[in-house]
Coordinates of C-alpha atoms and ligand atoms in Angstrom, one line a residue:
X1 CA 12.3 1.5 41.6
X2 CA 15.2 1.7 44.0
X3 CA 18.3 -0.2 42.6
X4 CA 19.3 -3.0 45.4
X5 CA 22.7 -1.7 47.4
X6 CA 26.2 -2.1 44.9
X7 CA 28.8 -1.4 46.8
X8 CA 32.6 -2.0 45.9
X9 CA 36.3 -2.0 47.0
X10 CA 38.6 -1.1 44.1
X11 CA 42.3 -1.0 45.3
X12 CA 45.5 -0.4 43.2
X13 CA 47.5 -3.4 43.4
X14 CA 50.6 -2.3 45.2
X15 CA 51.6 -5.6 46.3
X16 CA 49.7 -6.3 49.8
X17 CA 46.3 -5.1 51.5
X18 CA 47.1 -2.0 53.3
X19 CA 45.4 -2.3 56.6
X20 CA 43.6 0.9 55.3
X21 CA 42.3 -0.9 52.3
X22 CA 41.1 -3.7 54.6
X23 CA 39.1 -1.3 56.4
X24 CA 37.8 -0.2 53.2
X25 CA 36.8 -3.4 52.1
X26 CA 35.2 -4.2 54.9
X27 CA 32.7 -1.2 55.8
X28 CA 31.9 -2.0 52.1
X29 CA 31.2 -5.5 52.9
X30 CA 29.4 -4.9 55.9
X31 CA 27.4 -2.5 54.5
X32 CA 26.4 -4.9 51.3
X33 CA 25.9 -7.8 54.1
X34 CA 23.6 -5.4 56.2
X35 CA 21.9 -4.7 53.0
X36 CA 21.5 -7.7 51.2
X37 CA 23.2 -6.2 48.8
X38 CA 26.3 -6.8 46.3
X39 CA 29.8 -6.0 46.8
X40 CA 32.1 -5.9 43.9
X41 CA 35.9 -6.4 44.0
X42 CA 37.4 -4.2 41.0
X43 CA 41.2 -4.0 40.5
X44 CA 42.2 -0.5 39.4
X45 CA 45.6 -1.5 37.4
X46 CA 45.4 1.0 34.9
X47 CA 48.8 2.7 36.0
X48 CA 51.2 0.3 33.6
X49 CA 54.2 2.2 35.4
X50 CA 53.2 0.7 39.1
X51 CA 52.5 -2.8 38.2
X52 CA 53.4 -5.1 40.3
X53 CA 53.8 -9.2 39.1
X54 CA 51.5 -11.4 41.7
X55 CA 49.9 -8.0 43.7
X56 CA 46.5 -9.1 42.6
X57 CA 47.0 -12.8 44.4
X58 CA 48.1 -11.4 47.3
X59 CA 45.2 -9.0 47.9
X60 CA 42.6 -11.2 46.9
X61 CA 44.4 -13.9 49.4
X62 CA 44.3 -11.2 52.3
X63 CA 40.7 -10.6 51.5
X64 CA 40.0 -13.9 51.5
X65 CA 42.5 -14.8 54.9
X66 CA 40.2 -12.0 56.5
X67 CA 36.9 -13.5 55.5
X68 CA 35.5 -10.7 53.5
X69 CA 34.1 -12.3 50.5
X70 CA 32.8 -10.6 47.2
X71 CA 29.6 -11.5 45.6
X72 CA 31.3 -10.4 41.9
X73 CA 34.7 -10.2 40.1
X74 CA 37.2 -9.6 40.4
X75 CA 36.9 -7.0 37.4
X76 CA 40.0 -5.8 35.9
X77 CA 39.8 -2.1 34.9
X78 CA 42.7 -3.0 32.2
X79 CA 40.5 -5.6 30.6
X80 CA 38.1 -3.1 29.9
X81 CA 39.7 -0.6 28.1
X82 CA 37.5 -0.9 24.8
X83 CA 34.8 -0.1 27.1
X84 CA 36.4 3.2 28.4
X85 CA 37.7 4.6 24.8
X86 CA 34.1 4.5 23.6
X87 CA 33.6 6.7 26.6
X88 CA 36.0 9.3 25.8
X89 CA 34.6 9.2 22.4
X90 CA 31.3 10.4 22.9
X91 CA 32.7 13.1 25.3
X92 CA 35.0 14.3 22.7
X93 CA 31.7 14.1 20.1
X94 CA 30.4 16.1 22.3
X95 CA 33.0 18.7 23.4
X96 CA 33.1 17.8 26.8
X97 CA 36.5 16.6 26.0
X98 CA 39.3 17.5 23.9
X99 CA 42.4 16.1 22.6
X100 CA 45.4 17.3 23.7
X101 CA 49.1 17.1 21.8
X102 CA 51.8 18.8 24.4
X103 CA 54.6 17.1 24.7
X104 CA 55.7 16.4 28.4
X105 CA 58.3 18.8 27.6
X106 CA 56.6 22.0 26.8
X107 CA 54.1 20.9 29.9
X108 CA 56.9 21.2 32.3
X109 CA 58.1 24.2 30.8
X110 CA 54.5 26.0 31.4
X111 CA 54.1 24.1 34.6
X112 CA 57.4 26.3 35.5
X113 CA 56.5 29.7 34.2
X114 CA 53.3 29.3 36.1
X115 CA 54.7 28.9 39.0
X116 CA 57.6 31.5 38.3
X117 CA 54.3 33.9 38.0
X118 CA 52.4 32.3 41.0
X119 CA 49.5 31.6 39.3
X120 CA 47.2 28.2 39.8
X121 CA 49.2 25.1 38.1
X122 CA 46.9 24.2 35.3
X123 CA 46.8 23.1 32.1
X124 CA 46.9 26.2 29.6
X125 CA 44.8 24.7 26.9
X126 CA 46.8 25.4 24.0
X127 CA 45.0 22.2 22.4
X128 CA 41.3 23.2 22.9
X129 CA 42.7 25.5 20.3
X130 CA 43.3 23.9 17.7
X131 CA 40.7 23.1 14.9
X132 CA 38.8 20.3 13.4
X133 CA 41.5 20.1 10.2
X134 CA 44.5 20.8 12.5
X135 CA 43.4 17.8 15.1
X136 CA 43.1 15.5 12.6
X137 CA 46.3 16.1 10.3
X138 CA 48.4 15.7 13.7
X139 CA 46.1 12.3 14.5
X140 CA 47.5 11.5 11.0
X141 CA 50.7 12.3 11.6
X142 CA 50.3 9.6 14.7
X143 CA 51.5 12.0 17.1
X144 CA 50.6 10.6 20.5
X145 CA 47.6 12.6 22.5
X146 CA 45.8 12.3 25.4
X147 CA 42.2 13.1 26.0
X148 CA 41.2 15.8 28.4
X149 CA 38.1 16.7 29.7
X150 CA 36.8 20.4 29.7
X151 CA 36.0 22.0 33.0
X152 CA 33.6 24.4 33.4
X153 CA 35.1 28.0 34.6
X154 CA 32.8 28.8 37.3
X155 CA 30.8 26.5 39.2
X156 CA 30.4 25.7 42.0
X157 CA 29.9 21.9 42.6
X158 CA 28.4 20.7 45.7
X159 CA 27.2 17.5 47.1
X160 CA 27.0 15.6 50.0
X161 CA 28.7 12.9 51.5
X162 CA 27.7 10.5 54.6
X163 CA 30.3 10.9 56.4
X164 CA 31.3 14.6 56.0
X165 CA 28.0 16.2 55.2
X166 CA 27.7 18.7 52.5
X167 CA 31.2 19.5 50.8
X168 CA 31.7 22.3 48.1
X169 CA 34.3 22.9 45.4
X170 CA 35.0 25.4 42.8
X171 CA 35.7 24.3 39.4
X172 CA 38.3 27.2 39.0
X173 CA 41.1 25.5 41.0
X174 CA 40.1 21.8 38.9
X175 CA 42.7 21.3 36.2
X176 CA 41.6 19.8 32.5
X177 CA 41.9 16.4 34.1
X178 CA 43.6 13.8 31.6
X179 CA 40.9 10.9 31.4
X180 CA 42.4 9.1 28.4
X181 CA 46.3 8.9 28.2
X182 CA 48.3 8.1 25.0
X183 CA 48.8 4.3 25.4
X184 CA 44.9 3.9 25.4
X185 CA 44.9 3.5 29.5
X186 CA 42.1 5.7 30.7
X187 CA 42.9 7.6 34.1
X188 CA 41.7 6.8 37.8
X189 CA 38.9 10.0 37.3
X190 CA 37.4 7.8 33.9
X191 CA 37.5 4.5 35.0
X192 CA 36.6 5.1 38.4
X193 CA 33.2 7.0 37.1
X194 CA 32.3 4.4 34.1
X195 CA 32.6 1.8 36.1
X196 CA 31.0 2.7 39.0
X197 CA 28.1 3.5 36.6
X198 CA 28.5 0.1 34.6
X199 CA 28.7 -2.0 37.6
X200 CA 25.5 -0.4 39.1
X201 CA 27.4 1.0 42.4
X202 CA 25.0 3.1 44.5
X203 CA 27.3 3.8 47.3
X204 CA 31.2 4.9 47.3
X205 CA 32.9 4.4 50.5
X206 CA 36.2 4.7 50.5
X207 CA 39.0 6.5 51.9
X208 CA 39.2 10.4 52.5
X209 CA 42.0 10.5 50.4
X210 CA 39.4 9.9 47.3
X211 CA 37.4 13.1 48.3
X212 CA 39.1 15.9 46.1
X213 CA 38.9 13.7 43.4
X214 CA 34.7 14.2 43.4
X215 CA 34.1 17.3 41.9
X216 CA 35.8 15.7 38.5
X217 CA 33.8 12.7 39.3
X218 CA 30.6 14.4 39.5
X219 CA 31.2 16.4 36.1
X220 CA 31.6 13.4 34.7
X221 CA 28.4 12.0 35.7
X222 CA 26.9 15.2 34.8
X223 CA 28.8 14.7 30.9
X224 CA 27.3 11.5 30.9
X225 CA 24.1 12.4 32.2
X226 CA 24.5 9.5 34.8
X227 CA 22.7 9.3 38.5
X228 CA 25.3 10.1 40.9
X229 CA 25.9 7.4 43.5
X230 CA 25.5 8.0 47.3
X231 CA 29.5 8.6 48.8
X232 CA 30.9 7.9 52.0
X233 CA 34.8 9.3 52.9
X234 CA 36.4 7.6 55.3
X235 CA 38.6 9.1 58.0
X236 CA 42.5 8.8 57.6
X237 CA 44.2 6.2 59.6
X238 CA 46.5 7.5 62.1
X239 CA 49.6 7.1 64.0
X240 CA 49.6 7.3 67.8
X241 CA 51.2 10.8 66.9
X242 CA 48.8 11.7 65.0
X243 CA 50.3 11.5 61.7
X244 CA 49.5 9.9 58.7
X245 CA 49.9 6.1 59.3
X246 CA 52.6 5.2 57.1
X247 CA 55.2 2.4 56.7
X248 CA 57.7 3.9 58.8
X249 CA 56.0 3.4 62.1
X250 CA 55.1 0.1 62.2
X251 CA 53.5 -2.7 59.7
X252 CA 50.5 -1.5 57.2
X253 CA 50.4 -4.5 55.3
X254 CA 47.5 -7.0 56.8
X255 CA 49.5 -10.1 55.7
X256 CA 52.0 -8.6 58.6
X257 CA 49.5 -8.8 61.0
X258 CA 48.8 -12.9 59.9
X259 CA 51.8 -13.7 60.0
X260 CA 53.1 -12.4 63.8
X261 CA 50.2 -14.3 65.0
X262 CA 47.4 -12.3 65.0
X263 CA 43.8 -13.9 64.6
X264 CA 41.5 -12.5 61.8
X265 CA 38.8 -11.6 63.9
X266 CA 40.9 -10.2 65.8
X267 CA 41.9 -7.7 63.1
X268 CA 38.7 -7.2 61.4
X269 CA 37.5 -6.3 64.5
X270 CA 39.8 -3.5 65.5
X271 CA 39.6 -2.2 62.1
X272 CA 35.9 -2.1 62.1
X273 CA 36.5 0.3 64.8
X274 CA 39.1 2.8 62.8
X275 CA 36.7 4.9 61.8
X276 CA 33.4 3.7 63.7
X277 CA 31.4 3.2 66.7
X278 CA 28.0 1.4 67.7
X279 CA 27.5 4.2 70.3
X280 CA 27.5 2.5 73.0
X281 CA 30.6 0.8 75.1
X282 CA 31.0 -2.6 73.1
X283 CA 34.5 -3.0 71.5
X284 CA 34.1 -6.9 71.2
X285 CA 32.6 -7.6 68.1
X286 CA 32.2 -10.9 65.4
X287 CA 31.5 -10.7 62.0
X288 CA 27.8 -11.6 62.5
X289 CA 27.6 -8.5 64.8
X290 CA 29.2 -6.0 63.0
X291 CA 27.3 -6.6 60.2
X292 CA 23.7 -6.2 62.2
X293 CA 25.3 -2.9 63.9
X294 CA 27.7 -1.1 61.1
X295 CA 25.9 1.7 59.8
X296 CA 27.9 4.5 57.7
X297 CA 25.8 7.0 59.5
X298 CA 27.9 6.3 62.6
X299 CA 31.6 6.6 60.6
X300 CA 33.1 9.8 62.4
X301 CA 34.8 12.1 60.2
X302 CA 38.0 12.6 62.2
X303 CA 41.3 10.8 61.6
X304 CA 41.3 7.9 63.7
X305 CA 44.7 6.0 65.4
X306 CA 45.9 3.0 64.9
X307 CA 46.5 2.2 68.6
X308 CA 48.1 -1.2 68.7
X309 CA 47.6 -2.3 72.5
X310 CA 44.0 -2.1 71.3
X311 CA 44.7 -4.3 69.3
X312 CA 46.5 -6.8 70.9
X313 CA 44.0 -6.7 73.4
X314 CA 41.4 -8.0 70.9
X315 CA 43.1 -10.4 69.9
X316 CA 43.3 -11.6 73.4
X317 CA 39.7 -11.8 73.6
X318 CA 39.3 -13.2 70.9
X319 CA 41.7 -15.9 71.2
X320 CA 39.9 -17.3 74.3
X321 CA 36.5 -17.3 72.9
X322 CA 38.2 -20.1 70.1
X323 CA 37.7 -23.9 71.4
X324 CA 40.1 -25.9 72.7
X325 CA 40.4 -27.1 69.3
X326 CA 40.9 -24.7 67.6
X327 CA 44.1 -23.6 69.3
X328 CA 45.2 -26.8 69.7
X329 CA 45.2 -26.9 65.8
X330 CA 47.0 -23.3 66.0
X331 CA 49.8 -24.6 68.3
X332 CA 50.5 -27.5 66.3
X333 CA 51.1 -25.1 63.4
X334 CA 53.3 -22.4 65.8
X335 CA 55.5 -25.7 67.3
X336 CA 56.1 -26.7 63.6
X337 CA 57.4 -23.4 63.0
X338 CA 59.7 -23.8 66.3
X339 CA 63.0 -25.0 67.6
X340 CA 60.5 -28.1 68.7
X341 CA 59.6 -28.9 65.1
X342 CA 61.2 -32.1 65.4
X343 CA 59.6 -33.0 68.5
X344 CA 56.6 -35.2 69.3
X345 CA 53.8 -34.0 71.7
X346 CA 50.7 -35.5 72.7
X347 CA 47.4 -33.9 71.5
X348 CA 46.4 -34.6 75.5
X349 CA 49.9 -32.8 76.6
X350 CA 49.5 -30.0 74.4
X351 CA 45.6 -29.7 75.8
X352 CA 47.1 -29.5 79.4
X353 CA 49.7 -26.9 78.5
X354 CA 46.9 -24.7 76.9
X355 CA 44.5 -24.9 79.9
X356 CA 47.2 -23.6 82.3
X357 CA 48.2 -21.2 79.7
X358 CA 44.6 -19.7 78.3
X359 CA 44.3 -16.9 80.7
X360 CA 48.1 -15.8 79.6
X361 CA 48.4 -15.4 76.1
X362 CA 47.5 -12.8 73.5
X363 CA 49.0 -15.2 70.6
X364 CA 49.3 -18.5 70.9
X365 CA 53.0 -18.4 69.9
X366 CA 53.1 -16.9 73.1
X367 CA 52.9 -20.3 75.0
X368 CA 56.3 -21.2 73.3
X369 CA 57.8 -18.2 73.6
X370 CA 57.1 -17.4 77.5
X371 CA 56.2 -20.9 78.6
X372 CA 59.1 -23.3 76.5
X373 CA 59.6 -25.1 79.8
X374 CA 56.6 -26.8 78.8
X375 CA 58.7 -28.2 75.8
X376 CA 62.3 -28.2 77.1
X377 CA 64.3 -28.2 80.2
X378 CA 65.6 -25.1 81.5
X379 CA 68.6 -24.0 79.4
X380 CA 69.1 -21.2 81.8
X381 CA 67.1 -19.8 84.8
X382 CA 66.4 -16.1 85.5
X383 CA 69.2 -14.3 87.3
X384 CA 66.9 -11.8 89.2
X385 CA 64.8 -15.1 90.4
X386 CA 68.3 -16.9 91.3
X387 CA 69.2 -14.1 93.7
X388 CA 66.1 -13.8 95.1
X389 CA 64.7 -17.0 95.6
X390 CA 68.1 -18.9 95.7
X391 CA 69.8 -18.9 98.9
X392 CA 72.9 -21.2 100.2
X393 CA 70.0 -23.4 102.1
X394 CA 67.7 -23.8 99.2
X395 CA 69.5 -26.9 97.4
X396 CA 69.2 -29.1 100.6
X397 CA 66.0 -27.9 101.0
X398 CA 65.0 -29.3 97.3
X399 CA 67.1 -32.0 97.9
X400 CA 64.3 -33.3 100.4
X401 CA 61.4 -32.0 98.6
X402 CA 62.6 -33.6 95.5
X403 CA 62.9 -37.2 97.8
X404 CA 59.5 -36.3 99.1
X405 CA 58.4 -35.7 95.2
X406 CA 59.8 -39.2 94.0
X407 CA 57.9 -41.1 96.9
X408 CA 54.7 -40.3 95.1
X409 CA 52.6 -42.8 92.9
X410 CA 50.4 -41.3 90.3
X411 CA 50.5 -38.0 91.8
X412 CA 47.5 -35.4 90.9
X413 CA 48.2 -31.6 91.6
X414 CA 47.0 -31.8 95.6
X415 CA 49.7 -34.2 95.9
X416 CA 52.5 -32.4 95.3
X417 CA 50.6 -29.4 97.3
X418 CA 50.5 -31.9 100.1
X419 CA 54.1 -33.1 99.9
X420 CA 55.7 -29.7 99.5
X421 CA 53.8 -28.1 102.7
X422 CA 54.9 -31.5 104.7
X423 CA 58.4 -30.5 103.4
X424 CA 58.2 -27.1 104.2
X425 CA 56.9 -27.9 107.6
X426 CA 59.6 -30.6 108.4
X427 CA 62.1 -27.9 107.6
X428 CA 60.1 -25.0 109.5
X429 CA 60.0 -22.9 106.6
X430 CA 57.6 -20.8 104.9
X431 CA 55.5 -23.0 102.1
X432 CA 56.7 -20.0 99.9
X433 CA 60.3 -20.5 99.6
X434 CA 60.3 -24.0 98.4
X435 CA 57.5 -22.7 95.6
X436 CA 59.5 -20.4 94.7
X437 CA 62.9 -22.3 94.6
X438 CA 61.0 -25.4 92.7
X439 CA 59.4 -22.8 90.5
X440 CA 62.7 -21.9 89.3
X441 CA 63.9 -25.6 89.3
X442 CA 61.3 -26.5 86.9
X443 CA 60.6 -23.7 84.6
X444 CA 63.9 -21.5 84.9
X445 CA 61.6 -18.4 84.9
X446 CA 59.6 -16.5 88.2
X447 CA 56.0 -16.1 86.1
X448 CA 53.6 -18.2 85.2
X449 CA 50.3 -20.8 85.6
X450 CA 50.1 -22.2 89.2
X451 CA 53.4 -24.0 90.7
X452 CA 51.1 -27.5 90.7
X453 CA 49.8 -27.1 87.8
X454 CA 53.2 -27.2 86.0
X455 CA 54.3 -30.1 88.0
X456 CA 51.4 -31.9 87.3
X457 CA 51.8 -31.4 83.2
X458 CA 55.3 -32.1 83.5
X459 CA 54.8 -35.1 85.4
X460 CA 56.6 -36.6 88.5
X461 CA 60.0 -37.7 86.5
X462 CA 60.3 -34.9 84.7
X463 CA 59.7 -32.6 87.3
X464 CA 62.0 -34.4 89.8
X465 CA 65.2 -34.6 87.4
X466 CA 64.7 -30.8 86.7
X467 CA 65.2 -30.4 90.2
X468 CA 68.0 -32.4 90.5
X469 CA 69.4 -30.9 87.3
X470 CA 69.1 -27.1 89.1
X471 CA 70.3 -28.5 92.7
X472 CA 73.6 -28.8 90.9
X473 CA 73.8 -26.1 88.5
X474 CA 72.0 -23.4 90.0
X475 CA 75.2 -20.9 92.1
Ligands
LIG1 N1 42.0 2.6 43.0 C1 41.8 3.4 44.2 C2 42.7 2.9 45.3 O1 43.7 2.4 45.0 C3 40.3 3.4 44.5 C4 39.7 4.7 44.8 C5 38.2 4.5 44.8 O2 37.7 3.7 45.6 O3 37.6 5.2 44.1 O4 42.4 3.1 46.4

């Protein structure tokens, strides 16, 4: 009978979700969800020396932020390490591994006089050596050994993988890999293989950087006399130069991403992308239709960039298929955040204010940050705008458009269309230079939604005393 798909994402906790690790996660929860399958969340923290305090909170919170949801764990790998001893036991019952007592010291000083001679860094195996009686009087003694596992001289091991086809090794170049250390913490290579097994995981995916690591994997399986699972490498993530996306160049961490504004959809889409195609044109994509169109068959082997206008560009898209709502909700939160924390807008304000500014934004902090005159007056107005649209004339000419202005009752967005041309005709000038002049009255700034349409949101008052206010400070 065919086991039901297991997939599982299995990070190190560093202390954040790599955007590569989200990717990970996510063709792994796609491919479960396509599936109707599990997917497993397993934290690899056997390496004592990189603990992190909190790490595992803050992944499992970006997993969750991003709406990728596990159907079971999260499994600890260092809760398990009974589990993993009794492993190494029956290897070593069975000589497929051996115990090994160099001290770091002397494995330094071969590791030098190997490379001193040029020949292949790997362990010597002074231990495999040693017999039955001299193992256990240094066990005795309670001189700390690891557990290494025996690799055959000459094989070639071979197997195939989704994403890059069939891939070969030779076990000549694979060192006796440490799968058990001396505080009783079993290595990646160990853990990684039992508990794939034990957890029932018929597909690996995960990154490329995981692929040299198979040829011990699959000995192991071999050892054990396990099924091998299906594997799938995923390409590297790179920069726009091509090189390995890394810190240095810009954010990795997803919880960056939330927090300069960026929507998850947004994100899980483009990372959906790093690495894949449907095959056809369609960069849009929800969660509902990724999952109906991921297949790992379509994951390209080739490094793929992390290009973040791409990105921004999603998010744009995404952020206008959200209801009003919804981004009313998500400027509430950004003004709370703002200089404007303090002060009090009307939900139907706010609504007007997004509805001129929906076609504009990427984020929706953007509508405070390029559009403030919507919550302030002017503290200063553009200088390129001032010189251009300016002039000696202009503040009697807003002089009588702002008289014209304060004449109207109730005014809708045609009416101040309607008094401004009257103006502009009065004075026998273009309709253009008092739009632009009031413009810059208004909002300080040259760019923007429609002239009326601020006017109207702003209201006749308002609008009115920032002229007034600019007639006398603009020079
Ligand atoms: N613990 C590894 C990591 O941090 C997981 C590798 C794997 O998926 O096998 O990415």
């Amino acid at each position: 009978m065919h086991d039901s798909v297991h997939v599982r994402f299995a990070p190190s906790p560093t202390g954040y979700l790599h955007v590569g690790g989200l990717r990970t996660a996510l063709y792994n929860y796609l491919f479960a969800r396509k599936h109707n399958g599990k997917f497993v969340l397993r934290i690899e923290d056997t390496d004592r020396a990189r603990y992190v305090e909190g790490a595992t909170e803050k992944l499992i919170e970006a997993l969750h932020w991003a709406g990728i949801d596990y159907d079971e764990g999260p499994y600890f790998q260092s809760q398990r390490l009974e589990i993993y001893k009794q492993h190494v036991e029956k290897l070593l019952h069975e000589g497929k591994a051996y115990r090994c007592f160099c001290t770091s010291e002397r494995l330094e000083q071969m590791r030098n006089e190997m490379e001193t001679k040029k020949v292949d860094v790997k362990y010597d195996r002074t231990c495999l050596k040693l017999s039955e009686k001299e193992i256990q009087e240094t066990i005795d003694k309670k001189i700390p050994h690891v557990v290494r596992m025996k690799i055959p001289e000459n094989r070639t091991i071979k197997f195939h993988d989704i994403v890059r086809g069939d891939v070969e090794f030779q076990s000549k170049i694979i060192d006796d890999q440490v799968l058990l250390k001396s505080d009783g913490f079993p290595t990646y290579h160990l853990a990684v293989v039992v508990d794939d097994y034990l957890m029932n995981i018929t597909h690996v995916i995960r990154g490329e950087e995981w692929l040299s690591s198979v040829p011990k994997h699959l000995l192991l399986y071999e050892y054990f006399g396990w099924q091998v699972p299906q594997m799938a490498h995923l390409p590297l993530l790179l920069n726009p130069d091509k090189s390995k996306l890394s810190k240095r160049q810009g954010d990795v961490a997803v919880e960056d991403y939330r927090d300069k504004g960026y929507l998850k959809e947004a994100l899980v889409n483009f990372v959906a992308l790093l690495g894949w195609n449907p095959g056809t044109e369609q960069e849009y994509f929800s969660l509902q239709e990724l999952i109906e169109q991921f297949s790992l068959e379509r994951v390209h082997k080739s490094g793929a960039v992390f290009n973040v206008d791409k990105l921004n560009s999603l998010n744009f898209q995404h952020l206008r298929k959200k209801t009003d709502e919804e981004v009313l909700h998500m400027l509430k939160e950004e003004l709370l955040k703002s200089k404007f924390a303090d002060k009090n807008f009307s939900e139907e304000y706010l609504l007007q204010v997004l509805t001129a500014m929906r076609e504009r934004m990427t984020f929706v902090k953007d509508v405070i940050e390029n559009a403030s005159y919507f919550f302030e007056s002017p503290t200063q107005y553009e200088e390129n705008s001032v010189k251009k649209n300016w002039k000696e004339e202009t503040p009697s000419q807003m002089k009588l458009l702002t008289e014209e202005f304060s004449k109207l009752v109730h005014p809708k967005k045609e009416d101040y269309e309607t008094a401004l041309h009257k103006t502009a005709q009065q004075l026998q000038i273009g309709n253009g230079k008092l739009i632009h002049g009031t413009r810059l009255a208004i909002s300080g700034v040259s760019a923007g939604p429609g002239l009326y349409d601020i006017l109207f949101i702003l209201g006749r008052d308002e609008s009115v005393n920032r002229m007034r206010m600019a007639i006398e400070t603009i020079r």
